[in-house]
Amino acid sequence: MKNEYLLLTPGPLSTTESVREAMLKDWCTWDDEYNKDIVEVIRHKLTKLATNHDGYTSVLMQGSGTASVEATIGSALGKHDKLLVVDNGAYGARMAQIADCLNIANLRIAPGEVQQPDLQQLEDILKTDQAISHVAIVHCETTTGMLNPIEKVATLAKQYGKVVILDAMSSFGGIPMDIGDLQIDFMISSANKCIQGVPGFGFVIAKQTELEKCQGQARSLSLDLYDQWHCMHTNHGKWRFTSPTHTVRAFYQALIELEQEGGISRRHQRYNRNQQTLVDGMISLGFEPLLPTELHSPIITSFYAPQQDEFEFKTFYELLKQQGFVIYPGKVSHADCFRIGNIGDVHPSDIERLIVAVQNAMYWEQK
Ligand SMILES: *Cc1c(COP(=O)(O)O)cnc(C)c1O
């Protein structure tokens, strides 16, 4: 079955037909052919994709990506711990919100949505606030498409002996990185972003010694990261509670297709070409990106809405959808923007067709 339109969104995104086809069979969660041959293979592949260092392990968690972020924050921080959150967008803010909700002490560095964190300010806080035990940051802040300087932030955090939590939800699988080199303790992502699977679960790739310290700390039964890992690890791929079997099987197929594409570096190149084609094309039509080029990620790009009175996002959206493209509304608070994603089964030729569709939509909207 073909899709009627291409999702140019940050996920769920357009998947291949073969990924969707992989969902057509039902699985028994007691069988080795599911636990050993699918779940365990996925866990192993994920850890390998994330790092070449030993001592890392992975755990899959039901729910959308936020459930995995909540499981990590709610399990990794003990009663007397404190979280420092870099908040320059909705997803950074969400991590602080999770900590608030779980009664975990936290402090935010909030430079605004179009700024990277001030490293001097970060260091001053790490120096003076002895209660801080963990530092959390988003890699690609999907709110704007900004790439955060995770290497510098993690290095600083480690210099002061902190545990580092990385929300790489929208970047893992699309941007090369080695979380062992970066000294990341917990990295979180989900099935329906750059690995190009369908929604239904998230995953955490963690330093095993840090994960083991989470035992007994969770503030939730179902979002207990340690228990989830322990069950999966000791029972060879068995999930604690009902596993999203079809989604997991589709994800397995998506991982194979990532390998067939040539791995993360090749996928990164494709996303980069998509983004370059998008930005060049949109600028040629008179649109202006929200961020300066050096802060762009290849994942998603925010554009200012045109200032003309005739422009209305809803109409623009519908006119594009009629032509086979779905874009995303903006999420920044201070400016009227919309966003266009480059991830998923999307190729430079699709973006070229999109630019023509945008030109048509602008013309029709003026009439
Ligand atoms: C998509 C995303 C999430 C998780 O969102 P869900 O809607 O819960 O899947 C978290 N952080 C970032 C940076 C994201 O892009």
CSV table of C-alpha atoms and ligand atoms in Angstrom, one decimal:
chain,number,residue,atom,x,y,z
A,1,MET,CA,0.0,0.0,0.0
A,2,LYS,CA,1.3,3.4,-1.0
A,3,ASN,CA,1.1,6.6,1.1
A,4,GLU,CA,-1.1,9.4,-0.4
A,5,TYR,CA,1.4,12.0,0.8
A,6,LEU,CA,4.9,12.4,2.1
A,7,LEU,CA,5.3,13.3,5.7
A,8,LEU,CA,7.8,16.1,6.0
A,9,THR,CA,7.6,16.0,9.8
A,10,PRO,CA,9.9,15.2,12.7
A,11,GLY,CA,8.1,11.8,13.2
A,12,PRO,CA,6.0,9.8,12.8
A,13,LEU,CA,7.5,10.1,9.3
A,14,SER,CA,7.3,8.5,5.9
A,15,THR,CA,8.5,4.9,6.1
A,16,THR,CA,9.3,2.5,3.3
A,17,GLU,CA,6.7,0.1,2.1
A,18,SER,CA,8.9,-2.8,3.2
A,19,VAL,CA,9.0,-1.4,6.8
A,20,ARG,CA,5.2,-1.2,6.8
A,21,GLU,CA,4.9,-4.7,5.3
A,22,ALA,CA,6.9,-6.1,8.1
A,23,MET,CA,4.0,-5.5,10.4
A,24,LEU,CA,1.7,-8.0,8.7
A,25,LYS,CA,2.4,-10.9,11.0
A,26,ASP,CA,1.4,-11.5,14.6
A,27,TRP,CA,4.1,-12.6,17.0
A,28,CYS,CA,4.1,-14.6,20.2
A,29,THR,CA,6.1,-12.8,22.9
A,30,TRP,CA,7.2,-16.2,24.5
A,31,ASP,CA,9.0,-17.4,21.4
A,32,ASP,CA,12.7,-17.3,20.7
A,33,GLU,CA,11.9,-16.2,17.1
A,34,TYR,CA,10.6,-13.0,18.6
A,35,ASN,CA,12.7,-12.4,21.8
A,36,LYS,CA,16.0,-13.8,20.7
A,37,ASP,CA,15.9,-13.2,16.9
A,38,ILE,CA,14.2,-9.8,16.9
A,39,VAL,CA,14.4,-8.0,20.2
A,40,GLU,CA,17.9,-9.1,21.2
A,41,VAL,CA,19.2,-8.5,17.7
A,42,ILE,CA,17.7,-5.0,17.9
A,43,ARG,CA,19.3,-4.3,21.3
A,44,HIS,CA,22.7,-5.4,20.1
A,45,LYS,CA,22.5,-3.4,16.8
A,46,LEU,CA,21.4,-0.3,18.7
A,47,THR,CA,24.3,-0.5,21.1
A,48,LYS,CA,26.7,-1.0,18.2
A,49,LEU,CA,25.2,2.0,16.3
A,50,ALA,CA,25.6,4.2,19.3
A,51,THR,CA,29.2,3.4,20.3
A,52,ASN,CA,32.3,1.4,19.7
A,53,HIS,CA,33.1,1.4,23.4
A,54,ASP,CA,32.4,-1.6,25.6
A,55,GLY,CA,30.2,-1.3,28.7
A,56,TYR,CA,27.1,0.0,27.0
A,57,THR,CA,23.8,-1.7,26.8
A,58,SER,CA,20.3,-0.9,25.5
A,59,VAL,CA,16.8,-1.1,26.7
A,60,LEU,CA,13.5,-0.7,24.8
A,61,MET,CA,10.5,1.0,26.4
A,62,GLN,CA,6.9,1.1,25.4
A,63,GLY,CA,5.3,4.4,24.6
A,64,SER,CA,6.2,7.5,22.7
A,65,GLY,CA,9.7,9.0,23.1
A,66,THR,CA,8.7,11.1,26.1
A,67,ALA,CA,8.0,7.9,28.0
A,68,SER,CA,11.6,6.9,27.6
A,69,VAL,CA,12.8,10.4,28.7
A,70,GLU,CA,10.5,10.2,31.7
A,71,ALA,CA,11.7,6.6,32.5
A,72,THR,CA,15.3,7.8,32.3
A,73,ILE,CA,14.9,10.9,34.5
A,74,GLY,CA,12.7,9.2,36.9
A,75,SER,CA,15.1,6.2,37.3
A,76,ALA,CA,18.5,7.8,37.0
A,77,LEU,CA,18.1,10.4,39.7
A,78,GLY,CA,18.0,9.4,43.3
A,79,LYS,CA,16.1,11.1,46.1
A,80,HIS,CA,18.9,13.7,46.8
A,81,ASP,CA,20.0,14.2,43.3
A,82,LYS,CA,19.5,17.4,41.2
A,83,LEU,CA,19.1,17.8,37.5
A,84,LEU,CA,20.6,20.7,35.5
A,85,VAL,CA,18.6,21.0,32.2
A,86,VAL,CA,19.7,22.9,29.1
A,87,ASP,CA,16.4,24.3,27.9
A,88,ASN,CA,16.4,26.0,24.5
A,89,GLY,CA,13.2,24.7,23.1
A,90,ALA,CA,10.1,22.6,23.9
A,91,TYR,CA,12.0,19.4,24.4
A,92,GLY,CA,14.5,20.8,26.8
A,93,ALA,CA,11.6,22.4,28.7
A,94,ARG,CA,9.9,19.0,28.7
A,95,MET,CA,12.8,17.4,30.6
A,96,ALA,CA,12.5,20.1,33.3
A,97,GLN,CA,8.8,19.6,33.3
A,98,ILE,CA,9.2,15.9,33.9
A,99,ALA,CA,11.6,16.6,36.8
A,100,ASP,CA,9.0,19.0,38.3
A,101,CYS,CA,6.3,16.4,37.9
A,102,LEU,CA,8.3,13.8,39.6
A,103,ASN,CA,9.4,16.1,42.4
A,104,ILE,CA,13.0,16.0,41.3
A,105,ALA,CA,15.1,19.0,42.1
A,106,ASN,CA,16.1,20.8,39.0
A,107,LEU,CA,17.6,23.9,37.5
A,108,ARG,CA,17.3,25.2,34.0
A,109,ILE,CA,19.7,27.1,31.8
A,110,ALA,CA,17.3,28.8,29.3
A,111,PRO,CA,19.1,30.9,26.7
A,112,GLY,CA,16.0,31.2,24.6
A,113,GLU,CA,14.9,29.2,21.6
A,114,VAL,CA,17.3,30.6,19.0
A,115,GLN,CA,20.5,30.5,21.2
A,116,GLN,CA,22.9,27.9,22.2
A,117,PRO,CA,23.7,27.6,25.9
A,118,ASP,CA,26.3,29.8,27.3
A,119,LEU,CA,29.2,27.5,28.4
A,120,GLN,CA,30.6,30.0,30.9
A,121,GLN,CA,27.2,30.2,32.6
A,122,LEU,CA,27.1,26.4,32.6
A,123,GLU,CA,30.5,26.1,34.2
A,124,ASP,CA,29.7,28.7,36.8
A,125,ILE,CA,26.6,26.7,37.9
A,126,LEU,CA,28.5,23.4,37.9
A,127,LYS,CA,31.2,25.1,40.1
A,128,THR,CA,28.8,26.6,42.6
A,129,ASP,CA,25.8,24.3,42.9
A,130,GLN,CA,27.2,21.2,44.5
A,131,ALA,CA,23.7,19.6,44.6
A,132,ILE,CA,23.7,19.0,40.9
A,133,SER,CA,24.3,15.4,40.0
A,134,HIS,CA,23.0,15.1,36.5
A,135,VAL,CA,23.1,17.2,33.3
A,136,ALA,CA,20.5,16.8,30.6
A,137,ILE,CA,20.5,18.3,27.1
A,138,VAL,CA,18.7,17.8,23.8
A,139,HIS,CA,21.0,17.0,20.8
A,140,CYS,CA,18.8,18.3,17.9
A,141,GLU,CA,16.2,20.6,19.5
A,142,THR,CA,13.3,19.7,17.2
A,143,THR,CA,11.4,22.9,18.1
A,144,THR,CA,13.7,24.9,15.8
A,145,GLY,CA,16.0,22.3,14.2
A,146,MET,CA,19.0,23.6,16.2
A,147,LEU,CA,21.9,21.4,16.9
A,148,ASN,CA,23.2,21.8,20.4
A,149,PRO,CA,27.0,21.7,21.2
A,150,ILE,CA,26.7,18.4,23.1
A,151,GLU,CA,30.4,17.6,22.9
A,152,LYS,CA,31.3,20.8,24.8
A,153,VAL,CA,28.5,20.4,27.3
A,154,ALA,CA,29.3,16.7,28.0
A,155,THR,CA,33.0,17.5,28.4
A,156,LEU,CA,32.2,20.2,31.0
A,157,ALA,CA,29.7,18.1,32.8
A,158,LYS,CA,32.2,15.2,33.1
A,159,GLN,CA,34.9,17.6,34.2
A,160,TYR,CA,32.7,18.2,37.2
A,161,GLY,CA,31.8,14.5,37.7
A,162,LYS,CA,28.2,14.7,36.5
A,163,VAL,CA,26.0,12.0,34.9
A,164,VAL,CA,25.1,13.1,31.4
A,165,ILE,CA,21.6,12.4,29.9
A,166,LEU,CA,21.2,13.1,26.2
A,167,ASP,CA,17.8,13.4,24.4
A,168,ALA,CA,19.0,12.4,20.9
A,169,MET,CA,15.4,11.5,19.9
A,170,SER,CA,15.4,13.3,16.6
A,171,SER,CA,19.1,12.8,15.7
A,172,PHE,CA,20.2,9.3,16.6
A,173,GLY,CA,20.5,7.3,13.4
A,174,GLY,CA,20.7,10.5,11.3
A,175,ILE,CA,23.8,12.2,12.7
A,176,PRO,CA,27.0,10.2,13.4
A,177,MET,CA,28.2,10.2,17.0
A,178,ASP,CA,29.8,7.8,19.4
A,179,ILE,CA,28.2,8.2,22.8
A,180,GLY,CA,31.3,6.5,24.4
A,181,ASP,CA,33.6,9.2,22.9
A,182,LEU,CA,31.1,11.8,24.1
A,183,GLN,CA,31.0,10.3,27.6
A,184,ILE,CA,27.2,10.1,27.5
A,185,ASP,CA,25.7,8.0,30.3
A,186,PHE,CA,22.1,7.8,29.0
A,187,MET,CA,21.1,8.4,25.4
A,188,ILE,CA,17.4,8.4,24.5
A,189,SER,CA,15.8,8.0,21.1
A,190,SER,CA,12.7,6.4,19.6
A,191,ALA,CA,11.5,4.1,16.9
A,192,ASN,CA,9.8,6.7,14.6
A,193,LYS,CA,12.6,9.2,14.0
A,194,CYS,CA,15.9,8.7,12.1
A,195,ILE,CA,15.9,4.9,12.3
A,196,GLN,CA,12.7,5.3,10.2
A,197,GLY,CA,10.5,2.9,12.0
A,198,VAL,CA,6.9,3.3,13.1
A,199,PRO,CA,5.8,4.8,16.4
A,200,GLY,CA,5.2,2.7,19.6
A,201,PHE,CA,8.4,2.5,21.6
A,202,GLY,CA,11.5,4.4,22.6
A,203,PHE,CA,14.9,3.2,23.7
A,204,VAL,CA,17.8,4.1,25.9
A,205,ILE,CA,21.4,3.2,25.3
A,206,ALA,CA,23.2,3.5,28.6
A,207,LYS,CA,26.5,2.9,30.3
A,208,GLN,CA,25.7,-0.4,32.1
A,209,THR,CA,27.4,0.6,35.4
A,210,GLU,CA,25.2,3.8,35.5
A,211,LEU,CA,22.0,1.8,34.6
A,212,GLU,CA,22.7,-0.6,37.4
A,213,LYS,CA,22.7,2.2,39.9
A,214,CYS,CA,19.1,2.9,39.0
A,215,GLN,CA,17.8,-0.2,40.8
A,216,GLY,CA,15.0,0.7,43.2
A,217,GLN,CA,15.0,4.4,42.3
A,218,ALA,CA,12.2,4.7,39.8
A,219,ARG,CA,9.2,6.8,40.7
A,220,SER,CA,6.9,4.7,38.5
A,221,LEU,CA,6.3,1.0,38.1
A,222,SER,CA,5.9,0.9,34.3
A,223,LEU,CA,8.6,3.5,33.6
A,224,ASP,CA,11.2,1.7,35.7
A,225,LEU,CA,14.2,1.8,33.4
A,226,TYR,CA,16.3,-0.6,35.5
A,227,ASP,CA,13.6,-3.2,35.9
A,228,GLN,CA,12.8,-3.0,32.2
A,229,TRP,CA,16.4,-3.5,31.3
A,230,HIS,CA,16.9,-6.2,33.9
A,231,CYS,CA,14.0,-8.2,32.6
A,232,MET,CA,15.0,-7.9,29.0
A,233,HIS,CA,18.7,-8.5,29.7
A,234,THR,CA,18.3,-11.6,31.9
A,235,ASN,CA,15.4,-13.1,30.0
A,236,HIS,CA,16.9,-12.7,26.5
A,237,GLY,CA,14.6,-10.1,25.0
A,238,LYS,CA,11.5,-10.6,27.1
A,239,TRP,CA,9.6,-7.4,27.8
A,240,ARG,CA,8.2,-6.8,31.3
A,241,PHE,CA,4.7,-5.9,30.0
A,242,THR,CA,3.0,-6.3,26.6
A,243,SER,CA,5.5,-5.6,23.8
A,244,PRO,CA,4.5,-3.6,20.8
A,245,THR,CA,5.3,-6.6,18.6
A,246,HIS,CA,4.4,-5.2,15.2
A,247,THR,CA,6.2,-2.0,15.8
A,248,VAL,CA,9.3,-3.9,17.0
A,249,ARG,CA,9.3,-6.1,13.9
A,250,ALA,CA,9.0,-3.1,11.7
A,251,PHE,CA,11.9,-1.5,13.5
A,252,TYR,CA,14.0,-4.6,12.9
A,253,GLN,CA,13.3,-4.1,9.2
A,254,ALA,CA,14.2,-0.4,9.5
A,255,LEU,CA,17.5,-1.3,11.0
A,256,ILE,CA,18.3,-3.6,8.1
A,257,GLU,CA,17.4,-0.9,5.7
A,258,LEU,CA,19.7,1.5,7.5
A,259,GLU,CA,22.5,-0.9,7.0
A,260,GLN,CA,21.6,-1.3,3.3
A,261,GLU,CA,21.7,2.4,2.9
A,262,GLY,CA,25.3,2.3,4.1
A,263,GLY,CA,24.9,3.1,7.8
A,264,ILE,CA,24.4,6.4,9.7
A,265,SER,CA,27.1,8.4,7.8
A,266,ARG,CA,25.3,7.7,4.4
A,267,ARG,CA,21.9,8.5,5.9
A,268,HIS,CA,23.4,11.7,7.3
A,269,GLN,CA,24.6,12.6,3.8
A,270,ARG,CA,21.1,12.1,2.4
A,271,TYR,CA,19.5,14.2,5.1
A,272,ASN,CA,22.1,16.9,4.5
A,273,ARG,CA,21.4,16.9,0.8
A,274,ASN,CA,17.6,17.1,1.6
A,275,GLN,CA,18.2,20.0,3.9
A,276,GLN,CA,20.5,21.9,1.5
A,277,THR,CA,18.0,21.4,-1.3
A,278,LEU,CA,15.2,22.6,0.9
A,279,VAL,CA,16.9,25.7,2.2
A,280,ASP,CA,18.3,26.8,-1.2
A,281,GLY,CA,14.9,26.2,-2.8
A,282,MET,CA,12.9,28.0,0.0
A,283,ILE,CA,15.3,31.0,-0.1
A,284,SER,CA,14.9,31.2,-3.9
A,285,LEU,CA,11.2,31.5,-3.3
A,286,GLY,CA,11.7,34.4,-0.8
A,287,PHE,CA,11.5,32.4,2.5
A,288,GLU,CA,13.8,33.0,5.4
A,289,PRO,CA,15.1,30.3,7.8
A,290,LEU,CA,14.6,31.1,11.5
A,291,LEU,CA,18.2,30.1,12.5
A,292,PRO,CA,21.5,31.2,11.1
A,293,THR,CA,23.0,28.4,8.9
A,294,GLU,CA,25.7,27.4,11.4
A,295,LEU,CA,23.0,26.3,13.9
A,296,HIS,CA,21.0,24.2,11.4
A,297,SER,CA,20.7,20.5,11.7
A,298,PRO,CA,19.9,18.2,8.7
A,299,ILE,CA,16.8,17.0,10.6
A,300,ILE,CA,14.2,19.8,10.4
A,301,THR,CA,14.2,23.5,9.4
A,302,SER,CA,12.1,26.3,10.7
A,303,PHE,CA,11.1,29.1,8.3
A,304,TYR,CA,9.4,32.4,9.1
A,305,ALA,CA,5.9,32.7,7.7
A,306,PRO,CA,5.7,35.3,5.0
A,307,GLN,CA,4.6,38.7,6.1
A,308,GLN,CA,2.0,39.2,3.4
A,309,ASP,CA,-1.6,39.5,4.7
A,310,GLU,CA,-2.8,36.7,2.3
A,311,PHE,CA,-0.6,34.1,3.9
A,312,GLU,CA,-2.4,31.8,6.2
A,313,PHE,CA,-0.6,28.6,7.5
A,314,LYS,CA,-3.8,26.5,7.4
A,315,THR,CA,-4.4,27.3,3.7
A,316,PHE,CA,-0.8,26.8,2.8
A,317,TYR,CA,-0.8,23.5,4.6
A,318,GLU,CA,-3.9,22.3,2.8
A,319,LEU,CA,-2.5,23.4,-0.6
A,320,LEU,CA,0.7,21.5,0.0
A,321,LYS,CA,-1.2,18.4,1.2
A,322,GLN,CA,-3.3,18.4,-2.0
A,323,GLN,CA,0.0,18.2,-3.8
A,324,GLY,CA,1.3,15.3,-1.7
A,325,PHE,CA,3.3,16.9,1.0
A,326,VAL,CA,2.5,17.4,4.7
A,327,ILE,CA,4.6,20.0,6.6
A,328,TYR,CA,4.5,20.9,10.3
A,329,PRO,CA,3.4,24.0,12.2
A,330,GLY,CA,5.9,26.1,14.1
A,331,LYS,CA,6.6,25.6,17.8
A,332,VAL,CA,8.7,28.7,18.7
A,333,SER,CA,7.0,31.1,21.0
A,334,HIS,CA,8.3,34.5,19.8
A,335,ALA,CA,7.9,34.1,16.0
A,336,ASP,CA,5.4,33.0,13.4
A,337,CYS,CA,7.1,30.0,11.8
A,338,PHE,CA,6.5,26.7,10.2
A,339,ARG,CA,8.7,23.6,10.0
A,340,ILE,CA,9.8,21.2,7.2
A,341,GLY,CA,11.4,17.9,8.1
A,342,ASN,CA,14.0,16.1,6.0
A,343,ILE,CA,14.0,12.7,7.7
A,344,GLY,CA,12.3,9.5,6.8
A,345,ASP,CA,12.1,7.9,3.4
A,346,VAL,CA,12.6,11.3,1.8
A,347,HIS,CA,15.1,12.0,-0.9
A,348,PRO,CA,16.5,15.1,-2.6
A,349,SER,CA,14.2,14.6,-5.7
A,350,ASP,CA,11.2,14.7,-3.3
A,351,ILE,CA,12.4,18.0,-1.9
A,352,GLU,CA,12.8,19.4,-5.4
A,353,ARG,CA,9.2,18.4,-6.1
A,354,LEU,CA,8.2,20.1,-2.8
A,355,ILE,CA,9.8,23.4,-3.8
A,356,VAL,CA,7.6,23.4,-7.0
A,357,ALA,CA,4.6,22.6,-4.8
A,358,VAL,CA,5.4,25.5,-2.4
A,359,GLN,CA,5.7,27.8,-5.4
A,360,ASN,CA,2.3,26.7,-6.6
A,361,ALA,CA,0.8,27.1,-3.1
A,362,MET,CA,2.1,30.6,-2.8
A,363,TYR,CA,0.7,31.5,-6.2
A,364,TRP,CA,-2.7,30.0,-5.5
A,365,GLU,CA,-2.9,31.7,-2.1
A,366,GLN,CA,-2.3,35.1,-3.7
A,367,LYS,CA,-5.2,34.7,-6.0
B,1,LIG,C1,10.1,13.6,19.1
B,1,LIG,C2,11.0,14.1,20.2
B,1,LIG,C3,10.7,13.7,21.5
B,1,LIG,C4,9.6,12.7,21.9
B,1,LIG,O1,8.4,13.1,21.5
B,1,LIG,P1,7.2,12.0,21.6
B,1,LIG,O2,6.1,12.8,21.0
B,1,LIG,O3,7.0,11.7,23.0
B,1,LIG,O4,7.6,10.8,20.8
B,1,LIG,C5,11.6,14.1,22.5
B,1,LIG,N1,12.6,14.9,22.2
B,1,LIG,C6,12.9,15.3,21.0
B,1,LIG,C7,14.1,16.2,20.7
B,1,LIG,C8,12.0,15.0,19.9
B,1,LIG,O5,12.3,15.4,18.7
